[in-house]
mmCIF file of C-alpha atoms in Angstrom:
data_model
loop_
_atom_site.group_PDB
_atom_site.id
_atom_site.type_symbol
_atom_site.label_atom_id
_atom_site.label_comp_id
_atom_site.label_asym_id
_atom_site.label_seq_id
_atom_site.Cartn_x
_atom_site.Cartn_y
_atom_site.Cartn_z
ATOM 1 C CA ALA I 192 0.000 0.000 0.000
ATOM 2 C CA ALA I 193 2.837 2.364 0.864
ATOM 3 C CA ASN I 194 4.435 1.771 -2.555
ATOM 4 C CA LYS I 195 1.160 2.501 -4.379
ATOM 5 C CA LEU I 196 0.824 5.765 -2.466
ATOM 6 C CA TYR I 197 4.494 6.646 -3.087
ATOM 7 C CA ILE I 198 5.171 7.083 0.635
ATOM 8 C CA SER I 199 7.271 5.157 3.144
ATOM 9 C CA GLN I 200 5.821 2.391 5.300
ATOM 10 C CA PRO I 201 6.454 4.269 8.587
ATOM 11 C CA THR I 202 4.646 7.326 7.183
ATOM 12 C CA LEU I 203 1.631 5.197 6.207
ATOM 13 C CA THR I 204 1.578 3.459 9.607
ATOM 14 C CA THR I 205 1.686 6.813 11.428
ATOM 15 C CA ALA I 206 -1.124 8.185 9.246
ATOM 16 C CA LEU I 207 -3.352 5.167 9.985
ATOM 17 C CA LYS I 208 -2.709 5.413 13.720
ATOM 18 C CA ASP I 209 -3.508 9.134 13.669
ATOM 19 C CA MET I 210 -6.784 8.411 11.874
ATOM 20 C CA GLU I 211 -7.756 5.721 14.411
ATOM 21 C CA THR I 212 -6.941 8.092 17.261
ATOM 22 C CA GLU I 213 -9.084 10.837 15.723
ATOM 23 C CA LEU I 214 -12.029 8.476 15.121
ATOM 24 C CA GLY I 215 -11.649 6.657 18.445
ATOM 25 C CA VAL I 216 -11.878 3.160 16.903
ATOM 26 C CA ASN I 217 -9.609 0.427 15.547
ATOM 27 C CA LEU I 218 -9.976 0.403 11.772
ATOM 28 C CA PHE I 219 -7.753 -2.636 11.226
ATOM 29 C CA GLN I 220 -6.998 -5.951 12.879
ATOM 30 C CA ARG I 221 -4.060 -8.237 12.264
ATOM 31 C CA VAL I 222 -4.951 -11.776 11.120
ATOM 32 C CA ALA I 223 -2.248 -14.293 10.191
ATOM 33 C CA GLY I 224 0.279 -11.514 9.791
ATOM 34 C CA ARG I 225 -1.998 -9.451 7.539
ATOM 35 C CA LEU I 226 -3.943 -6.294 8.216
ATOM 36 C CA ILE I 227 -7.645 -6.526 7.417
ATOM 37 C CA LEU I 228 -10.516 -4.136 8.047
ATOM 38 C CA SER I 229 -12.272 -4.472 11.391
ATOM 39 C CA LYS I 230 -16.069 -4.168 11.572
ATOM 40 C CA ASP I 231 -15.623 -0.511 12.438
ATOM 41 C CA GLY I 232 -13.208 -0.203 9.527
ATOM 42 C CA GLU I 233 -15.697 -1.795 7.101
ATOM 43 C CA PHE I 234 -18.432 0.581 8.285
ATOM 44 C CA PHE I 235 -16.172 3.586 7.837
ATOM 45 C CA PHE I 236 -14.983 2.367 4.419
ATOM 46 C CA ASN I 237 -18.561 1.896 3.157
ATOM 47 C CA ARG I 238 -19.524 5.363 4.331
ATOM 48 C CA ILE I 239 -16.503 7.173 2.947
ATOM 49 C CA SER I 240 -16.098 5.343 -0.395
ATOM 50 C CA PRO I 241 -18.962 7.197 -2.185
ATOM 51 C CA ILE I 242 -17.534 10.504 -0.945
ATOM 52 C CA ILE I 243 -14.052 9.660 -2.253
ATOM 53 C CA ASN I 244 -15.506 8.552 -5.593
ATOM 54 C CA GLU I 245 -17.458 11.807 -5.847
ATOM 55 C CA ILE I 246 -14.320 13.831 -5.115
ATOM 56 C CA ASP I 247 -12.346 11.861 -7.730
ATOM 57 C CA SER I 248 -15.146 12.409 -10.244
ATOM 58 C CA SER I 249 -15.290 16.137 -9.492
ATOM 59 C CA ILE I 250 -11.522 16.486 -9.911
ATOM 60 C CA SER I 251 -11.743 14.660 -13.244
ATOM 61 C CA ASP I 252 -14.604 16.896 -14.394
ATOM 62 C CA MET I 253 -12.717 20.060 -13.432
ATOM 63 C CA ARG I 254 -9.611 18.909 -15.300
ATOM 64 C CA SER I 255 -11.709 18.241 -18.384
ATOM 65 C CA PHE I 256 -13.489 21.580 -17.986
ATOM 66 C CA SER I 257 -10.194 23.455 -17.746
ATOM 67 C CA LYS I 258 -9.171 22.035 -21.128
ATOM 68 C CA ILE I 259 -12.228 23.575 -22.815
ATOM 69 C CA LYS I 260 -11.277 26.799 -24.555
ATOM 70 C CA LYS I 261 -13.208 29.711 -23.085
ATOM 71 C CA PRO I 262 -13.112 33.185 -24.612
ATOM 72 C CA ILE I 263 -11.227 35.932 -22.829
ATOM 73 C CA ARG I 264 -13.762 38.258 -21.217
ATOM 74 C CA LEU I 265 -12.322 41.596 -22.276
ATOM 75 C CA GLY I 266 -13.472 45.098 -21.396
ATOM 76 C CA LEU I 267 -12.767 47.582 -24.177
ATOM 77 C CA PRO I 268 -14.086 51.166 -24.211
ATOM 78 C CA LEU I 269 -15.483 52.295 -27.564
ATOM 79 C CA GLN I 270 -12.699 54.729 -28.406
ATOM 80 C CA VAL I 271 -9.862 52.409 -27.388
ATOM 81 C CA GLY I 272 -11.503 49.675 -29.426
ATOM 82 C CA VAL I 273 -11.094 51.745 -32.611
ATOM 83 C CA PHE I 274 -7.335 51.116 -32.656
ATOM 84 C CA MET I 275 -7.133 48.060 -30.380
ATOM 85 C CA ILE I 276 -9.560 45.645 -32.074
ATOM 86 C CA PRO I 277 -7.574 45.534 -35.358
ATOM 87 C CA ILE I 278 -4.476 44.655 -33.322
ATOM 88 C CA LEU I 279 -6.264 41.927 -31.365
ATOM 89 C CA LEU I 280 -8.062 40.368 -34.323
ATOM 90 C CA GLY I 281 -5.073 40.817 -36.614
ATOM 91 C CA GLU I 282 -1.673 40.465 -34.987
ATOM 92 C CA PHE I 283 -2.753 38.568 -31.866
ATOM 93 C CA LYS I 284 -5.096 36.149 -33.685
ATOM 94 C CA ASN I 285 -2.325 35.360 -36.169
ATOM 95 C CA LEU I 286 -0.186 34.221 -33.246
ATOM 96 C CA TYR I 287 -2.982 32.490 -31.319
ATOM 97 C CA PRO I 288 -5.785 31.533 -33.758
ATOM 98 C CA ASP I 289 -7.502 29.320 -31.145
ATOM 99 C CA ILE I 290 -8.035 32.157 -28.653
ATOM 100 C CA SER I 291 -11.299 34.097 -28.905
ATOM 101 C CA PHE I 292 -12.776 37.145 -27.165
ATOM 102 C CA ASP I 293 -16.033 38.060 -25.477
ATOM 103 C CA VAL I 294 -15.826 41.857 -25.639
ATOM 104 C CA GLU I 295 -17.727 44.195 -23.345
ATOM 105 C CA GLU I 296 -17.850 47.768 -24.650
ATOM 106 C CA GLY I 297 -18.605 50.710 -22.416
ATOM 107 C CA GLY I 298 -17.073 53.562 -20.466
ATOM 108 C CA GLY I 299 -13.684 53.093 -18.851
ATOM 109 C CA LEU I 300 -15.070 53.705 -15.358
ATOM 110 C CA ASP I 301 -17.872 51.192 -15.913
ATOM 111 C CA ILE I 302 -15.455 48.606 -17.269
ATOM 112 C CA MET I 303 -13.049 49.010 -14.355
ATOM 113 C CA GLN I 304 -15.952 48.304 -12.017
ATOM 114 C CA MET I 305 -16.741 45.127 -13.972
ATOM 115 C CA VAL I 306 -13.129 43.970 -13.639
ATOM 116 C CA GLU I 307 -13.263 44.613 -9.902
ATOM 117 C CA ASN I 308 -16.524 42.633 -9.677
ATOM 118 C CA GLU I 309 -14.836 39.794 -11.626
ATOM 119 C CA ASN I 310 -17.336 40.033 -14.490
ATOM 120 C CA LEU I 311 -14.364 40.530 -16.816
ATOM 121 C CA ASP I 312 -10.959 38.852 -16.956
ATOM 122 C CA LEU I 313 -9.235 42.109 -17.831
ATOM 123 C CA ALA I 314 -9.723 45.433 -19.543
ATOM 124 C CA ILE I 315 -7.709 47.553 -21.938
ATOM 125 C CA ALA I 316 -8.801 51.061 -21.113
ATOM 126 C CA ASN I 317 -7.879 54.542 -19.975
ATOM 127 C CA TYR I 318 -7.758 54.581 -16.197
ATOM 128 C CA GLU I 319 -7.067 56.418 -12.972
ATOM 129 C CA THR I 320 -4.958 54.427 -10.532
ATOM 130 C CA ASP I 321 -6.883 55.766 -7.558
ATOM 131 C CA PHE I 322 -10.133 54.228 -8.849
ATOM 132 C CA SER I 323 -9.655 51.130 -6.691
ATOM 133 C CA SER I 324 -6.839 49.535 -4.703
ATOM 134 C CA ASN I 325 -8.303 46.143 -5.678
ATOM 135 C CA LEU I 326 -7.146 46.596 -9.256
ATOM 136 C CA SER I 327 -3.744 46.247 -10.861
ATOM 137 C CA TYR I 328 -2.746 48.705 -13.611
ATOM 138 C CA GLN I 329 -0.087 48.321 -16.306
ATOM 139 C CA LYS I 330 0.488 51.328 -18.541
ATOM 140 C CA LEU I 331 0.672 50.672 -22.291
ATOM 141 C CA PHE I 332 -0.099 54.005 -23.946
ATOM 142 C CA SER I 333 -1.191 57.603 -23.482
ATOM 143 C CA SER I 334 -4.171 59.220 -25.187
ATOM 144 C CA ASP I 335 -4.580 62.900 -26.070
ATOM 145 C CA CYS I 336 -8.064 64.243 -25.478
ATOM 146 C CA CYS I 337 -9.046 66.526 -28.377
ATOM 147 C CA PHE I 338 -11.982 68.658 -29.447
ATOM 148 C CA CYS I 339 -13.185 67.245 -32.776
ATOM 149 C CA VAL I 340 -14.955 69.188 -35.507
ATOM 150 C CA ASN I 341 -15.704 68.926 -39.203
ATOM 151 C CA LYS I 342 -12.712 69.901 -41.341
ATOM 152 C CA ASN I 343 -14.702 72.855 -42.742
ATOM 153 C CA ASN I 344 -15.445 74.265 -39.302
ATOM 154 C CA PRO I 345 -13.526 77.535 -38.719
ATOM 155 C CA LEU I 346 -12.230 76.087 -35.449
ATOM 156 C CA ALA I 347 -10.394 73.395 -37.442
ATOM 157 C CA GLN I 348 -7.741 75.985 -38.316
ATOM 158 C CA LYS I 349 -6.807 76.579 -34.686
ATOM 159 C CA GLU I 350 -3.638 75.024 -33.245
ATOM 160 C CA ASN I 351 -5.378 74.405 -29.935
ATOM 161 C CA ILE I 352 -8.721 75.025 -28.261
ATOM 162 C CA ASP I 353 -9.588 76.736 -25.009
ATOM 163 C CA VAL I 354 -12.898 76.067 -23.283
ATOM 164 C CA THR I 355 -13.804 79.716 -23.756
ATOM 165 C CA ASP I 356 -13.719 79.119 -27.548
ATOM 166 C CA ILE I 357 -16.484 76.517 -27.369
ATOM 167 C CA ILE I 358 -18.684 77.571 -24.461
ATOM 168 C CA ASN I 359 -21.790 77.664 -26.661
ATOM 169 C CA HIS I 360 -20.707 75.182 -29.306
ATOM 170 C CA PRO I 361 -23.215 72.307 -29.695
ATOM 171 C CA LEU I 362 -21.792 69.027 -28.469
ATOM 172 C CA ALA I 363 -22.537 65.342 -29.087
ATOM 173 C CA ILE I 364 -21.286 63.147 -26.244
ATOM 174 C CA ILE I 365 -21.006 59.401 -25.722
ATOM 175 C CA LYS I 366 -22.949 58.721 -22.544
ATOM 176 C CA GLY I 367 -21.637 56.464 -19.843
ATOM 177 C CA GLY I 368 -18.749 56.327 -17.409
ATOM 178 C CA PHE I 369 -15.991 57.726 -19.608
ATOM 179 C CA LEU I 370 -13.008 59.517 -18.122
ATOM 180 C CA ILE I 371 -13.183 62.131 -20.892
ATOM 181 C CA ASN I 372 -16.720 63.077 -19.836
ATOM 182 C CA LYS I 373 -15.565 63.480 -16.254
ATOM 183 C CA TYR I 374 -12.682 65.763 -17.218
ATOM 184 C CA ILE I 375 -14.767 67.841 -19.643
ATOM 185 C CA HIS I 376 -17.442 68.549 -17.046
ATOM 186 C CA GLN I 377 -14.723 69.487 -14.554
ATOM 187 C CA THR I 378 -13.118 71.845 -17.091
ATOM 188 C CA PHE I 379 -16.394 73.622 -17.871
ATOM 189 C CA ALA I 380 -17.172 73.854 -14.148
ATOM 190 C CA LEU I 381 -13.930 75.767 -13.593
ATOM 191 C CA HIS I 382 -15.449 78.465 -15.824
ATOM 192 C CA ASN I 383 -18.829 78.212 -14.090
ATOM 193 C CA LYS I 384 -20.341 77.018 -17.354
ATOM 194 C CA GLN I 385 -22.367 74.019 -18.518
ATOM 195 C CA PRO I 386 -21.448 72.332 -21.819
ATOM 196 C CA ASN I 387 -24.023 72.789 -24.582
ATOM 197 C CA ILE I 388 -24.783 69.102 -25.077
ATOM 198 C CA ILE I 389 -27.468 68.521 -27.707
ATOM 199 C CA LEU I 390 -27.078 64.750 -27.929
ATOM 200 C CA TYR I 391 -26.139 61.923 -25.606
ATOM 201 C CA THR I 392 -25.745 58.542 -27.302
ATOM 202 C CA ASN I 393 -24.271 55.100 -26.683
ATOM 203 C CA GLN I 394 -22.936 54.919 -30.233
ATOM 204 C CA LEU I 395 -19.523 56.235 -31.248
ATOM 205 C CA HIS I 396 -20.446 56.197 -34.940
ATOM 206 C CA THR I 397 -23.474 58.418 -34.193
ATOM 207 C CA VAL I 398 -21.230 60.989 -32.512
ATOM 208 C CA LYS I 399 -18.847 60.879 -35.466
ATOM 209 C CA SER I 400 -21.768 61.282 -37.869
ATOM 210 C CA MET I 401 -22.874 64.415 -36.023
ATOM 211 C CA VAL I 402 -19.378 65.860 -36.426
ATOM 212 C CA LYS I 403 -19.071 64.855 -40.086
ATOM 213 C CA ASN I 404 -22.359 66.610 -40.842
ATOM 214 C CA SER I 405 -21.300 69.745 -38.952
ATOM 215 C CA LEU I 406 -24.148 69.326 -36.470
ATOM 216 C CA ALA I 407 -21.931 69.240 -33.394
ATOM 217 C CA GLY I 408 -18.430 68.974 -32.045
ATOM 218 C CA THR I 409 -17.254 66.357 -29.567
ATOM 219 C CA PHE I 410 -14.428 65.361 -27.253
ATOM 220 C CA LEU I 411 -12.609 62.164 -28.213
ATOM 221 C CA ILE I 412 -9.156 60.704 -27.914
ATOM 222 C CA LYS I 413 -7.045 61.474 -30.963
ATOM 223 C CA ASP I 414 -6.544 57.800 -31.900
ATOM 224 C CA ALA I 415 -10.307 57.344 -32.270
ATOM 225 C CA VAL I 416 -10.498 59.671 -35.301
ATOM 226 C CA LEU I 417 -7.184 59.184 -37.088
ATOM 227 C CA ASP I 418 -8.941 57.201 -39.831
ATOM 228 C CA GLU I 419 -11.622 59.891 -40.316
ATOM 229 C CA PRO I 420 -10.477 62.349 -43.040
ATOM 230 C CA THR I 421 -13.414 64.722 -42.503
ATOM 231 C CA ILE I 422 -12.872 65.040 -38.737
ATOM 232 C CA VAL I 423 -10.145 67.255 -37.318
ATOM 233 C CA PRO I 424 -8.923 66.606 -33.744
ATOM 234 C CA ILE I 425 -7.827 69.871 -32.139
ATOM 235 C CA PRO I 426 -5.562 69.669 -29.073
ATOM 236 C CA LEU I 427 -6.794 71.344 -25.910
ATOM 237 C CA LYS I 428 -4.897 74.384 -24.669
ATOM 238 C CA ASN I 429 -4.921 72.889 -21.200
ATOM 239 C CA GLU I 430 -3.913 69.380 -22.177
ATOM 240 C CA ILE I 431 -5.832 66.355 -20.955
ATOM 241 C CA ILE I 432 -3.626 63.290 -21.308
ATOM 242 C CA LEU I 433 -5.241 59.974 -20.421
ATOM 243 C CA THR I 434 -3.206 56.966 -19.314
ATOM 244 C CA GLY I 435 -4.262 53.679 -20.864
ATOM 245 C CA GLY I 436 -3.305 50.063 -20.422
ATOM 246 C CA ILE I 437 -4.149 46.704 -18.884
ATOM 247 C CA ILE I 438 -6.438 46.499 -15.872
ATOM 248 C CA THR I 439 -6.833 43.269 -13.879
ATOM 249 C CA LYS I 440 -8.182 42.272 -10.480
ATOM 250 C CA ARG I 441 -5.382 42.190 -7.948
ATOM 251 C CA ASN I 442 -4.493 38.721 -6.597
ATOM 252 C CA ARG I 443 -6.964 37.012 -8.949
ATOM 253 C CA HIS I 444 -5.876 33.915 -10.862
ATOM 254 C CA LEU I 445 -5.352 34.572 -14.568
ATOM 255 C CA HIS I 446 -5.920 31.824 -17.119
ATOM 256 C CA ASN I 447 -3.138 30.950 -19.556
ATOM 257 C CA ASP I 448 -4.871 32.610 -22.524
ATOM 258 C CA THR I 449 -5.233 35.836 -20.560
ATOM 259 C CA LYS I 450 -1.540 35.681 -19.647
ATOM 260 C CA LYS I 451 -0.678 35.228 -23.342
ATOM 261 C CA LEU I 452 -2.692 38.339 -24.203
ATOM 262 C CA ILE I 453 -1.004 40.400 -21.485
ATOM 263 C CA SER I 454 2.433 39.234 -22.635
ATOM 264 C CA PHE I 455 1.595 40.096 -26.259
ATOM 265 C CA LEU I 456 0.331 43.585 -25.386
ATOM 266 C CA THR I 457 3.341 44.292 -23.187
ATOM 267 C CA LYS I 458 5.751 43.396 -25.983
ATOM 268 C CA ARG I 459 3.617 45.221 -28.576
ATOM 269 C CA PHE I 460 3.424 48.568 -26.791
ATOM 270 C CA LEU I 461 6.468 48.717 -24.493
#
């Protein structure tokens, strides 16, 4: 028995004696130089065998389950997704074609909360490190917040924009917990003004459409409009630079596929 368990005979003997002491019965009796189960031992064996079998079955099921490929639950704000999704579905998928994603789009603040609540494996988003001490942050990039207008808008000729230049300018804003929204409201508040928001929407393409048709301006990160020839991103006079990168739950186990993604992004951006 000791050989089958890959332990020494004295170790096995000590373990059996400890078990008998704990239970307060003799589990074995020696007959003709052999150890056999006593009546108490047979009773205990019959009671515990189904439990051991159930544990063995559960371990086997979990090992099989862990081999099933599950998509990475990824939080990706709309604007970051504009430049990040082509990288993930292009470069990363070429390296790891068997890894898939379940993407949750939304505001960076909302997505960070989902990571903290363990509804997401990780997020690639703009962040503030003081959002939560339960999260781990790894910087990958910086994003310039710009005021975006149609290329024919007179403001498009300006090198930079001050809030006083756009106090009454109609705005289209992506609603939700976006860091840009937070900073813009704070900036207007410093001038004791309210932004002239004529449209709140969940859709980034709707906001861009409003700008393209000269119906409104908007605040977006520069990378979100680089592929839009009719939209001009104008830097802010008082710069707003957002820090972006990988956000995970601190001390939470990461699956191998998630680790591969983090390693890829680290090498890609740093």
